[in-house]
Structures are given as structure tokens and as C-alpha cells.
mmCIF file of N, CA and C in Angstrom:
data_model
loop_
_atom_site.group_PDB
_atom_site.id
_atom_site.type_symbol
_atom_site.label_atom_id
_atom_site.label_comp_id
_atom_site.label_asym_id
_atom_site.label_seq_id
_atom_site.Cartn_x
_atom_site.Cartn_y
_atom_site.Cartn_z
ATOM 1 N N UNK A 1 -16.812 -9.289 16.881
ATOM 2 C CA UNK A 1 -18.011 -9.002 16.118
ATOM 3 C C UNK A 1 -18.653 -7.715 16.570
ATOM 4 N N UNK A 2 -19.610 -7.457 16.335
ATOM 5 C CA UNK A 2 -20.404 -6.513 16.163
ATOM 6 C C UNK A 2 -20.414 -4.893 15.851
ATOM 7 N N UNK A 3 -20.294 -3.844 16.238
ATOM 8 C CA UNK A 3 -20.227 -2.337 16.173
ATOM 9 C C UNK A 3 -18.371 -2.428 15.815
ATOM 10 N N UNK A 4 -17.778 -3.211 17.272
ATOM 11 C CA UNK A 4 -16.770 -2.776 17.044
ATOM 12 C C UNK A 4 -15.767 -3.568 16.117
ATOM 13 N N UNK A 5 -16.262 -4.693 15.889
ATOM 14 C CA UNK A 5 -15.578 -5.691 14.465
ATOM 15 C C UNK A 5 -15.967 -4.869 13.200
ATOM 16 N N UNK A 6 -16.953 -3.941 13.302
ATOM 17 C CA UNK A 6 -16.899 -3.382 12.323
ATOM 18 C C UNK A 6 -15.738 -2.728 11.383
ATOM 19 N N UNK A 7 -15.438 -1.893 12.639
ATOM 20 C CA UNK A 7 -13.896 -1.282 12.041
ATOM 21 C C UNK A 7 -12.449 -1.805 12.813
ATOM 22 N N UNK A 8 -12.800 -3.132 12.746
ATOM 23 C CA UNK A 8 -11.701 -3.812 13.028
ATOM 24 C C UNK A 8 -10.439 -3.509 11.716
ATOM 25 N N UNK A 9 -8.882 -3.125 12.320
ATOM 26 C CA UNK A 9 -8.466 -3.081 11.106
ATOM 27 C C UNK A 9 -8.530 -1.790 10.354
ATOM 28 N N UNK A 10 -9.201 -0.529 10.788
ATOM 29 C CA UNK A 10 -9.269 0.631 10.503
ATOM 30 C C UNK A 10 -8.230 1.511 10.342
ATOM 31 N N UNK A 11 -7.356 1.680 11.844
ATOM 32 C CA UNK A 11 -6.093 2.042 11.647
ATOM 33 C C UNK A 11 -5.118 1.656 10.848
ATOM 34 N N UNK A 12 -4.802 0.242 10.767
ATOM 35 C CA UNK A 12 -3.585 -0.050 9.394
ATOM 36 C C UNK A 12 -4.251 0.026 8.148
ATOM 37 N N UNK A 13 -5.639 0.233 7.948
ATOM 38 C CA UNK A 13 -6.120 0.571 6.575
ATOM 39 C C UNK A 13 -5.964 1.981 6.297
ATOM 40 N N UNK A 14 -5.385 2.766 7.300
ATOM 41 C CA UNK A 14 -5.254 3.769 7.111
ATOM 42 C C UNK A 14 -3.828 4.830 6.764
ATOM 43 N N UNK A 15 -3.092 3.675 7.864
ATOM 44 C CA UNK A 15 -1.507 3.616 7.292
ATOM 45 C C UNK A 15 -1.079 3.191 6.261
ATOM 46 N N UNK A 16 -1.882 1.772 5.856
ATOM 47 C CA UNK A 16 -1.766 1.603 4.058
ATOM 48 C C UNK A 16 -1.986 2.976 3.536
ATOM 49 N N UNK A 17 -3.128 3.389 3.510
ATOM 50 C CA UNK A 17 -3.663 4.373 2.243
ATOM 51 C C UNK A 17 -2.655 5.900 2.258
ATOM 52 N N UNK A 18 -2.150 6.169 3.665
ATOM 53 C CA UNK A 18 -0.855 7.178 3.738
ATOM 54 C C UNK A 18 -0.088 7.032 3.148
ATOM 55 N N UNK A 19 0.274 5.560 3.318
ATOM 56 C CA UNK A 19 1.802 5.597 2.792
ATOM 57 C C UNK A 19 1.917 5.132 1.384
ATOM 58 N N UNK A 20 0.538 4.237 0.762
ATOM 59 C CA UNK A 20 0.380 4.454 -0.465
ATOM 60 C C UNK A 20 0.335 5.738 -1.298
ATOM 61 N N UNK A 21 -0.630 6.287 -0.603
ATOM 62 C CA UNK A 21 -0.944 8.022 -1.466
ATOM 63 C C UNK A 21 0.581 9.154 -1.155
ATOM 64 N N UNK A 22 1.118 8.641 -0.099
ATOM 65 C CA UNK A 22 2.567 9.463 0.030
ATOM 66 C C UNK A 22 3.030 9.625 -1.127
ATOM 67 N N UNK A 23 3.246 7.818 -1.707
ATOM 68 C CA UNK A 23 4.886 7.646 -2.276
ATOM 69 C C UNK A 23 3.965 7.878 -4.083
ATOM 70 N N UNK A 24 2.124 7.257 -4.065
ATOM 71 C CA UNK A 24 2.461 7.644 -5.534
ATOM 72 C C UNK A 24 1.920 9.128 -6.013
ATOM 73 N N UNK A 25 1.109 9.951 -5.501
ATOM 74 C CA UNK A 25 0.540 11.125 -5.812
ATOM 75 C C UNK A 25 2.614 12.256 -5.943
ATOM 76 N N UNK A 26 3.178 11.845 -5.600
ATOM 77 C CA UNK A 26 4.487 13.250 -5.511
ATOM 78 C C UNK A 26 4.618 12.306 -7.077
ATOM 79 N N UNK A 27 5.043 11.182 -6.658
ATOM 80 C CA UNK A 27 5.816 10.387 -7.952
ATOM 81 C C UNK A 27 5.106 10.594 -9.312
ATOM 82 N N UNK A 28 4.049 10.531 -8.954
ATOM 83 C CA UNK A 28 3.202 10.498 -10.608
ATOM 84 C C UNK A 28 3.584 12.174 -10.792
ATOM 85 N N UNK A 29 2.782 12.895 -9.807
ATOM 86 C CA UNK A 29 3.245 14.302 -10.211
ATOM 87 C C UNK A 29 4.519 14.428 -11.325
ATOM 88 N N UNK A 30 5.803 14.317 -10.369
ATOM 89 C CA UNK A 30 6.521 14.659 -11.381
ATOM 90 C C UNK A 30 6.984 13.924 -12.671
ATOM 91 N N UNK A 31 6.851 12.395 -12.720
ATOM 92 C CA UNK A 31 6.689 11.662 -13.797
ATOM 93 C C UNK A 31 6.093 12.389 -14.858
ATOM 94 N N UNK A 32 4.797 12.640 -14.449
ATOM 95 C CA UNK A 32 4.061 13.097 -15.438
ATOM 96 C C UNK A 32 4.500 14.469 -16.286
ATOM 97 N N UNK A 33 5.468 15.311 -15.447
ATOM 98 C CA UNK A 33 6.188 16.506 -16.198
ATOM 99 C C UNK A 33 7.817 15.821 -16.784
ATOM 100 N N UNK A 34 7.892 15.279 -15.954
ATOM 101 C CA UNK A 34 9.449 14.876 -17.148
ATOM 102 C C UNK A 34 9.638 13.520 -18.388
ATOM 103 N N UNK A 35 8.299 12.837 -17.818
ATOM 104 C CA UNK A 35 8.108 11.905 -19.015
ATOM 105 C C UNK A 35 8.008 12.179 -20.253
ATOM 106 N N UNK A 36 6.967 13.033 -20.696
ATOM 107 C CA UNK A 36 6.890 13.912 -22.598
ATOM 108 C C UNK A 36 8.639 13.932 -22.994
ATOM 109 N N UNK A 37 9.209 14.775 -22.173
ATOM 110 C CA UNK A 37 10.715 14.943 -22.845
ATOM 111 C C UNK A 37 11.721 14.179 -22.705
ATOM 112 N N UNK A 38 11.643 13.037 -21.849
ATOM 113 C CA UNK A 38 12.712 11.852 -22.174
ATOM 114 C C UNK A 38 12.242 11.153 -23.023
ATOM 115 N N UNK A 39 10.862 10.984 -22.599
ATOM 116 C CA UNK A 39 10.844 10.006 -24.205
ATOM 117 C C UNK A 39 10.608 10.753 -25.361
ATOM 118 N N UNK A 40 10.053 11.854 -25.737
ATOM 119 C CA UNK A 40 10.350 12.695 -27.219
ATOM 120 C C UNK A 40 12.072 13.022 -27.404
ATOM 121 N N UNK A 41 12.879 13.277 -26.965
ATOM 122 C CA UNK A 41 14.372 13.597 -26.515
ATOM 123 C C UNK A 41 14.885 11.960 -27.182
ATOM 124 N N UNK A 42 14.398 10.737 -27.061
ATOM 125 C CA UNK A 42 14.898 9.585 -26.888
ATOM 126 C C UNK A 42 14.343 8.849 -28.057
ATOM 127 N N UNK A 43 12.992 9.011 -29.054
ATOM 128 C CA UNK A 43 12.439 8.827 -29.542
ATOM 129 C C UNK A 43 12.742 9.719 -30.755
ATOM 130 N N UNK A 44 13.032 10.781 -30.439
ATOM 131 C CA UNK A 44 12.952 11.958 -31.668
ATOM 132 C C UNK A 44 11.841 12.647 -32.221
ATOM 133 N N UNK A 45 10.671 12.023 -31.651
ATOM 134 C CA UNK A 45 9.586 12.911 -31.851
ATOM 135 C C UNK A 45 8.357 12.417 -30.738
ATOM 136 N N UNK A 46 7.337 13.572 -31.038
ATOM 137 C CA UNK A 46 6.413 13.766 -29.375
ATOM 138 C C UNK A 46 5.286 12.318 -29.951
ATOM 139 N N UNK A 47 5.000 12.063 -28.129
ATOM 140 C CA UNK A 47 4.303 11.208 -27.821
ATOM 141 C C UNK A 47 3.501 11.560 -27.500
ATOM 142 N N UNK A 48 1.836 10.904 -27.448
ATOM 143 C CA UNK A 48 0.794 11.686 -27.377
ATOM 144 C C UNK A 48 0.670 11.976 -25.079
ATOM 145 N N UNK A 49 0.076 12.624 -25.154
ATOM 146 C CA UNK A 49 -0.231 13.410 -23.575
ATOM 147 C C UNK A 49 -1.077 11.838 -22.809
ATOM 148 N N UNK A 50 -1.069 11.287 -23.389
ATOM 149 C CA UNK A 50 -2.518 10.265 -22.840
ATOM 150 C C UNK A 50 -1.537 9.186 -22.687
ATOM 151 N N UNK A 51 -0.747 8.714 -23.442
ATOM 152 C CA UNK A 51 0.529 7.690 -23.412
ATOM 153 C C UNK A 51 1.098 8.090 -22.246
ATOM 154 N N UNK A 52 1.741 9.604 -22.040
ATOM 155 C CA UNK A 52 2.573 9.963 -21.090
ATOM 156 C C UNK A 52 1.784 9.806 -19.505
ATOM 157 N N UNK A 53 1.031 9.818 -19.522
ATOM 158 C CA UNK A 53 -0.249 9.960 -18.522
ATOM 159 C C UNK A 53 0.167 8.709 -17.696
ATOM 160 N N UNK A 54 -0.829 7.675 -18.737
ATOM 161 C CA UNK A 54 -0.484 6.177 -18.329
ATOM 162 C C UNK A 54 0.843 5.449 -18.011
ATOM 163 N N UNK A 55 1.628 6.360 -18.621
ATOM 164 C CA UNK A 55 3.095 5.212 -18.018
ATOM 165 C C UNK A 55 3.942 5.858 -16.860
ATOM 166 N N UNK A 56 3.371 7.140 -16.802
ATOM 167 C CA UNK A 56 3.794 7.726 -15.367
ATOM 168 C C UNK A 56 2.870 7.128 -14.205
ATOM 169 N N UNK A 57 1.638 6.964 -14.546
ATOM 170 C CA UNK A 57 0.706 6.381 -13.116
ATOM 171 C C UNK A 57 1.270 4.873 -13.024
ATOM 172 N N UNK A 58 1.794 3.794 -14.396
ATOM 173 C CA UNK A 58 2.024 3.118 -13.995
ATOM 174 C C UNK A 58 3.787 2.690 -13.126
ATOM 175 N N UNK A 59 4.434 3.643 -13.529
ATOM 176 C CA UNK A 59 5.423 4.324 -13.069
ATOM 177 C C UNK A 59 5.437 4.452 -11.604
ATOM 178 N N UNK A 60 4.964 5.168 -11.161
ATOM 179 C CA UNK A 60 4.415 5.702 -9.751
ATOM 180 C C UNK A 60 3.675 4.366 -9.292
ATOM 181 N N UNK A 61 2.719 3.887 -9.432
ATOM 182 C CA UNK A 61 2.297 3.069 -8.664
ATOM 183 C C UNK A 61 2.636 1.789 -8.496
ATOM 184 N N UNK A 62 3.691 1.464 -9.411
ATOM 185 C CA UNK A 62 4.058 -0.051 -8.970
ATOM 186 C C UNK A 62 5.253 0.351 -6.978
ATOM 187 N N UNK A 63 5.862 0.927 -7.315
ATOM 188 C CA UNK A 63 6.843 1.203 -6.447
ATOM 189 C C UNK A 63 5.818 1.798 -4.721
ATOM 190 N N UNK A 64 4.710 2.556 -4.860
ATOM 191 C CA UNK A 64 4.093 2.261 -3.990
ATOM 192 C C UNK A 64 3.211 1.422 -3.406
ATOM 193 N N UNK A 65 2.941 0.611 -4.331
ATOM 194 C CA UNK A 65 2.441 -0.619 -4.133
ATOM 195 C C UNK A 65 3.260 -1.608 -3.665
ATOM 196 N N UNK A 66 4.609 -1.498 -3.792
ATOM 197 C CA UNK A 66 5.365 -3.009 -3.174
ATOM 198 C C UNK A 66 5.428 -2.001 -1.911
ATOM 199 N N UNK A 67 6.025 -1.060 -1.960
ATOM 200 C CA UNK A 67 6.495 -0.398 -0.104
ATOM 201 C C UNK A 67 4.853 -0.294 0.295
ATOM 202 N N UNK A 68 4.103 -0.508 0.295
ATOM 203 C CA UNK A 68 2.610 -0.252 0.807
ATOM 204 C C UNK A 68 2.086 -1.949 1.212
ATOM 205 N N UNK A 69 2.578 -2.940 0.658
ATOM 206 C CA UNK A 69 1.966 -4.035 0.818
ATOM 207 C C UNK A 69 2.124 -4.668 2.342
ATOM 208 N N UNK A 70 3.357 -4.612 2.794
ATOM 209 C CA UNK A 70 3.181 -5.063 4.086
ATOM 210 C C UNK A 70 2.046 -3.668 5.435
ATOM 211 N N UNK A 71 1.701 -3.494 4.988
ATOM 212 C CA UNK A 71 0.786 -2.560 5.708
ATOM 213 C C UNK A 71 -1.046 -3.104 5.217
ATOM 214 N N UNK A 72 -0.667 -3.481 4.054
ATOM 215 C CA UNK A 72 -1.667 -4.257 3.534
ATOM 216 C C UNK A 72 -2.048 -5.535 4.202
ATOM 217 N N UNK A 73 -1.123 -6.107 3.630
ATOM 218 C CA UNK A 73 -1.100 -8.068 4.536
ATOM 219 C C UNK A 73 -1.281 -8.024 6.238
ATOM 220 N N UNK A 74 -0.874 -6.394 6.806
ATOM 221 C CA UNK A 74 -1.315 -6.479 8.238
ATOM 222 C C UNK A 74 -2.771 -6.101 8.623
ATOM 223 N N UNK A 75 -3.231 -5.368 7.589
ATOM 224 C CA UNK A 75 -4.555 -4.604 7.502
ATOM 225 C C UNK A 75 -5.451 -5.849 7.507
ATOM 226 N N UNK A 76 -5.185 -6.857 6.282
ATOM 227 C CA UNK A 76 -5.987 -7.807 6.128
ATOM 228 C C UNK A 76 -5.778 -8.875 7.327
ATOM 229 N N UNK A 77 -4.755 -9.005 7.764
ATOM 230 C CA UNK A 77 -5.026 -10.230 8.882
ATOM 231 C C UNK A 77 -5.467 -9.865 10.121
ATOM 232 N N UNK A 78 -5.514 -8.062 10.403
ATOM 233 C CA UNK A 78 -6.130 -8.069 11.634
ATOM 234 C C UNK A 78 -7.811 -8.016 11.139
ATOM 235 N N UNK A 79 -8.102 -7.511 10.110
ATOM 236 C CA UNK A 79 -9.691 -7.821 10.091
ATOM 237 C C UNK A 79 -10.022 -9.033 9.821
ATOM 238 N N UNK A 80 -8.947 -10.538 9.558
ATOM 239 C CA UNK A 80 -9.308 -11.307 9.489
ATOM 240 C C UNK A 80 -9.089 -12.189 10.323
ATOM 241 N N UNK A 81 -8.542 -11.696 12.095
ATOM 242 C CA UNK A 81 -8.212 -12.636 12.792
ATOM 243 C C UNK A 81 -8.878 -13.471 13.793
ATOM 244 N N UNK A 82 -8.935 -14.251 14.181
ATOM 245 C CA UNK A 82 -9.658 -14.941 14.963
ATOM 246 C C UNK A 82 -9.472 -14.563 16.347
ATOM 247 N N UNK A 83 -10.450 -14.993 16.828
ATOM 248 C CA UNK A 83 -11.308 -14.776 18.151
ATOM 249 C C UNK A 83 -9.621 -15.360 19.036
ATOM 250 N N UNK A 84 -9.443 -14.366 20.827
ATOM 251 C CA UNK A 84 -8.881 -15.171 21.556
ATOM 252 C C UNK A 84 -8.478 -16.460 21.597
ATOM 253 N N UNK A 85 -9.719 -17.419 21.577
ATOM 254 C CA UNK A 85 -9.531 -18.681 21.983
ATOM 255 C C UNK A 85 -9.118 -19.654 21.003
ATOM 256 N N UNK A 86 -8.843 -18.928 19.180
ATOM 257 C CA UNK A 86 -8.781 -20.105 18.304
ATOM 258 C C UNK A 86 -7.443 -20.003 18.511
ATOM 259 N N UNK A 87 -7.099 -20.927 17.270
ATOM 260 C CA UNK A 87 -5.482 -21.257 16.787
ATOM 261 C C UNK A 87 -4.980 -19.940 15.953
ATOM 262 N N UNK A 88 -3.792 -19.610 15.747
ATOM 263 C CA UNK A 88 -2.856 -18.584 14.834
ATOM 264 C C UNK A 88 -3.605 -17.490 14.522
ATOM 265 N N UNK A 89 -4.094 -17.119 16.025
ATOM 266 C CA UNK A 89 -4.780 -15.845 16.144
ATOM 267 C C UNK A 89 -3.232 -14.452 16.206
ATOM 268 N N UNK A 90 -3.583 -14.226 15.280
ATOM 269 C CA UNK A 90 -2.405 -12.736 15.001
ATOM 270 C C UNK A 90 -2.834 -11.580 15.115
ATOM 271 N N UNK A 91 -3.745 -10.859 16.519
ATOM 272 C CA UNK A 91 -4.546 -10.319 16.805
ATOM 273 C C UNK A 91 -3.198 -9.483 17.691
ATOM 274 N N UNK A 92 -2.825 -8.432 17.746
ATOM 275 C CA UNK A 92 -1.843 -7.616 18.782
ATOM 276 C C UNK A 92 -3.025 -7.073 19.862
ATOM 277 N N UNK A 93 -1.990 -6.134 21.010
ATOM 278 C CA UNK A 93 -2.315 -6.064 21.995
ATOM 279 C C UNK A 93 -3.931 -5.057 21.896
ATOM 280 N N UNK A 94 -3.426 -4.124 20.428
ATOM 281 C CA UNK A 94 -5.181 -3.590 20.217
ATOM 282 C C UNK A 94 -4.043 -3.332 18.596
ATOM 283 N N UNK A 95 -5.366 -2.267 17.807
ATOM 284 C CA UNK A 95 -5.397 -2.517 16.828
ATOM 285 C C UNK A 95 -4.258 -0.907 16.389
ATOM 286 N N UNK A 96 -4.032 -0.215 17.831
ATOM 287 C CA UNK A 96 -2.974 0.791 17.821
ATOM 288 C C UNK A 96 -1.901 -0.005 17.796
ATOM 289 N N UNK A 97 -0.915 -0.753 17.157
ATOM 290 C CA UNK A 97 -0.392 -1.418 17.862
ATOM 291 C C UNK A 97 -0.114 -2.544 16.454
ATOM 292 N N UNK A 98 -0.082 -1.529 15.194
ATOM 293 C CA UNK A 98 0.436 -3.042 13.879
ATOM 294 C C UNK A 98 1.948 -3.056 14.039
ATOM 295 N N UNK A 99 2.715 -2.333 14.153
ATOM 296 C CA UNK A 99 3.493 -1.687 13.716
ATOM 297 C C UNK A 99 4.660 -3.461 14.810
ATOM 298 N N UNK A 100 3.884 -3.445 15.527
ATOM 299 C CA UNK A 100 4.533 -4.213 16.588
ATOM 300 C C UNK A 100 3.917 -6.209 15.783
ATOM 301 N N UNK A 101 2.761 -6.147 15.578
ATOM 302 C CA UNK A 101 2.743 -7.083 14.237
ATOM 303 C C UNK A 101 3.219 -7.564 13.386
ATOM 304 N N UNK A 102 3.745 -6.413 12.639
ATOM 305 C CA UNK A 102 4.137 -6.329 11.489
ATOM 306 C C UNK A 102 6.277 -6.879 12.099
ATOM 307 N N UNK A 103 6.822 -6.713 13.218
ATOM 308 C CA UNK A 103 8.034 -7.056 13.737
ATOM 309 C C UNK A 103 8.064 -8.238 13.732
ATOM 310 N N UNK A 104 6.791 -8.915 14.754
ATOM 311 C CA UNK A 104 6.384 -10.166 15.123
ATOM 312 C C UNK A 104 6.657 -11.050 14.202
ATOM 313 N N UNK A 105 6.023 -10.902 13.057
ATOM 314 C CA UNK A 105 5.713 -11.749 11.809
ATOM 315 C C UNK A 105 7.085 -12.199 11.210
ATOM 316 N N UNK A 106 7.142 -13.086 10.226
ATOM 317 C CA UNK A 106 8.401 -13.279 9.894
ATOM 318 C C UNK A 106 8.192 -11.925 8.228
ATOM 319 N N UNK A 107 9.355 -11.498 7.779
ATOM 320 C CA UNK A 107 9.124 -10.757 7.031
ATOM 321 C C UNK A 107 8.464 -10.870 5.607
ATOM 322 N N UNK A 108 9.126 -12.336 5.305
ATOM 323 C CA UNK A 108 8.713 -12.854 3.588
ATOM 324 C C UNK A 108 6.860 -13.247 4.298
ATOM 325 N N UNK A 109 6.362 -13.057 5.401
ATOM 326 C CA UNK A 109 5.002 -13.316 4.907
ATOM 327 C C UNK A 109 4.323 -12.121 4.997
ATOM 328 N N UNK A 110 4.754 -11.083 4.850
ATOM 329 C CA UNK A 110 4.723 -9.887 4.470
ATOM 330 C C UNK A 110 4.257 -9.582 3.062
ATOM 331 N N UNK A 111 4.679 -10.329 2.502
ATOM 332 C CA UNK A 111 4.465 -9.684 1.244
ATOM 333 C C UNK A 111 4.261 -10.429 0.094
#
């Protein structure tokens, strides 16, 4: 608790948001330039700019969202773990230190 429960969980919220913003900000980028011409090319005629928009972000972000989630599920259980003394406290040695968590754990509860 207090000052420092505050940012309990800070660091892997932060490795989430890296490795989220890694994989979808490049991906949408170029989605968003080669999408208009596969699908006008495939379609035979142009699709509006606002269509192409949306199915490249959704494009891009599903795929960083599954590789981003176990960084997630570790983010959330260290700000949600219990004190030393309870039961299925999943608290590592400090909060430098998911990466070694995230081994610990079995993998399917990952995600």
C-alpha cells in the first residue's frame, strides 16, 4: 500500500505499452499504404480512404494485442497481488523482475 503500491506494476505496464506500440504503430503504418491497392486491384474499383483506415488499424492491432497480452496478465497480477503473508501471492523478487514471472507461471494462464 501506500506511495509505493501506488505504482505497483509500473514497469510491466510499461513493457506492455512497448511492445504493444512496437508491433502496431510500424504495422498499421504500412497497412495503411498497401491496403487502397490490394483491395481496389482485387475489387476492381477504389475503396473509400476511411474503410482503408479502419481495416488496417484493425489489421495491426489484433496481432499486437495477442503478442502484448502476456505482459498484460503480468502487469495486472502484480498490481493485483497480495501481501507476503496471504495465499497465491505471485509477487517476484521486485517488480524489475516480470520477465522471471512471466517463466514461473504456467503459460496457458498467460493469456
Amino acid at each position: 500500500g501506500g506511495f509505493r503500491g501506488l505504482y505497483k506494476g509500473v514497469l510491466p505496464c510499461i513493457a506492455r505499452d512497448v511492445v504493444f506500440s512496437s508491433c502496431l504503430f510500424p504495422s498499421f503504418a504500412h497497412l495503411k499504404d498497401l491496403l487502397p491497392n490490394i483491395i481496389s486491384s482485387s475489387l476492381g474499383h477504389e475503396i473509400s480512404a476511411t474503410w482503408c483506415t479502419i481495416l488496417a488499424g484493425a489489421m495491426a492491432a489484433a496481432p499486437a494485442a495477442f503478442i502484448a497480452t502476456p505482459f498484460d496478465t503480468i502487469k495486472t497480477r502484480l498490481q493485483q497481488a497480495r501481501g507476503e503473508d496471504e495465499e497465491n501471492d505471485v509477487t517476484p523478487a521486485s517488480d524489475m523482475d516480470p520477465i522471471s514471472l512471466m517463466f514461473s507461471l504456467d503459460v496457458q494462464t498467460l493469456f
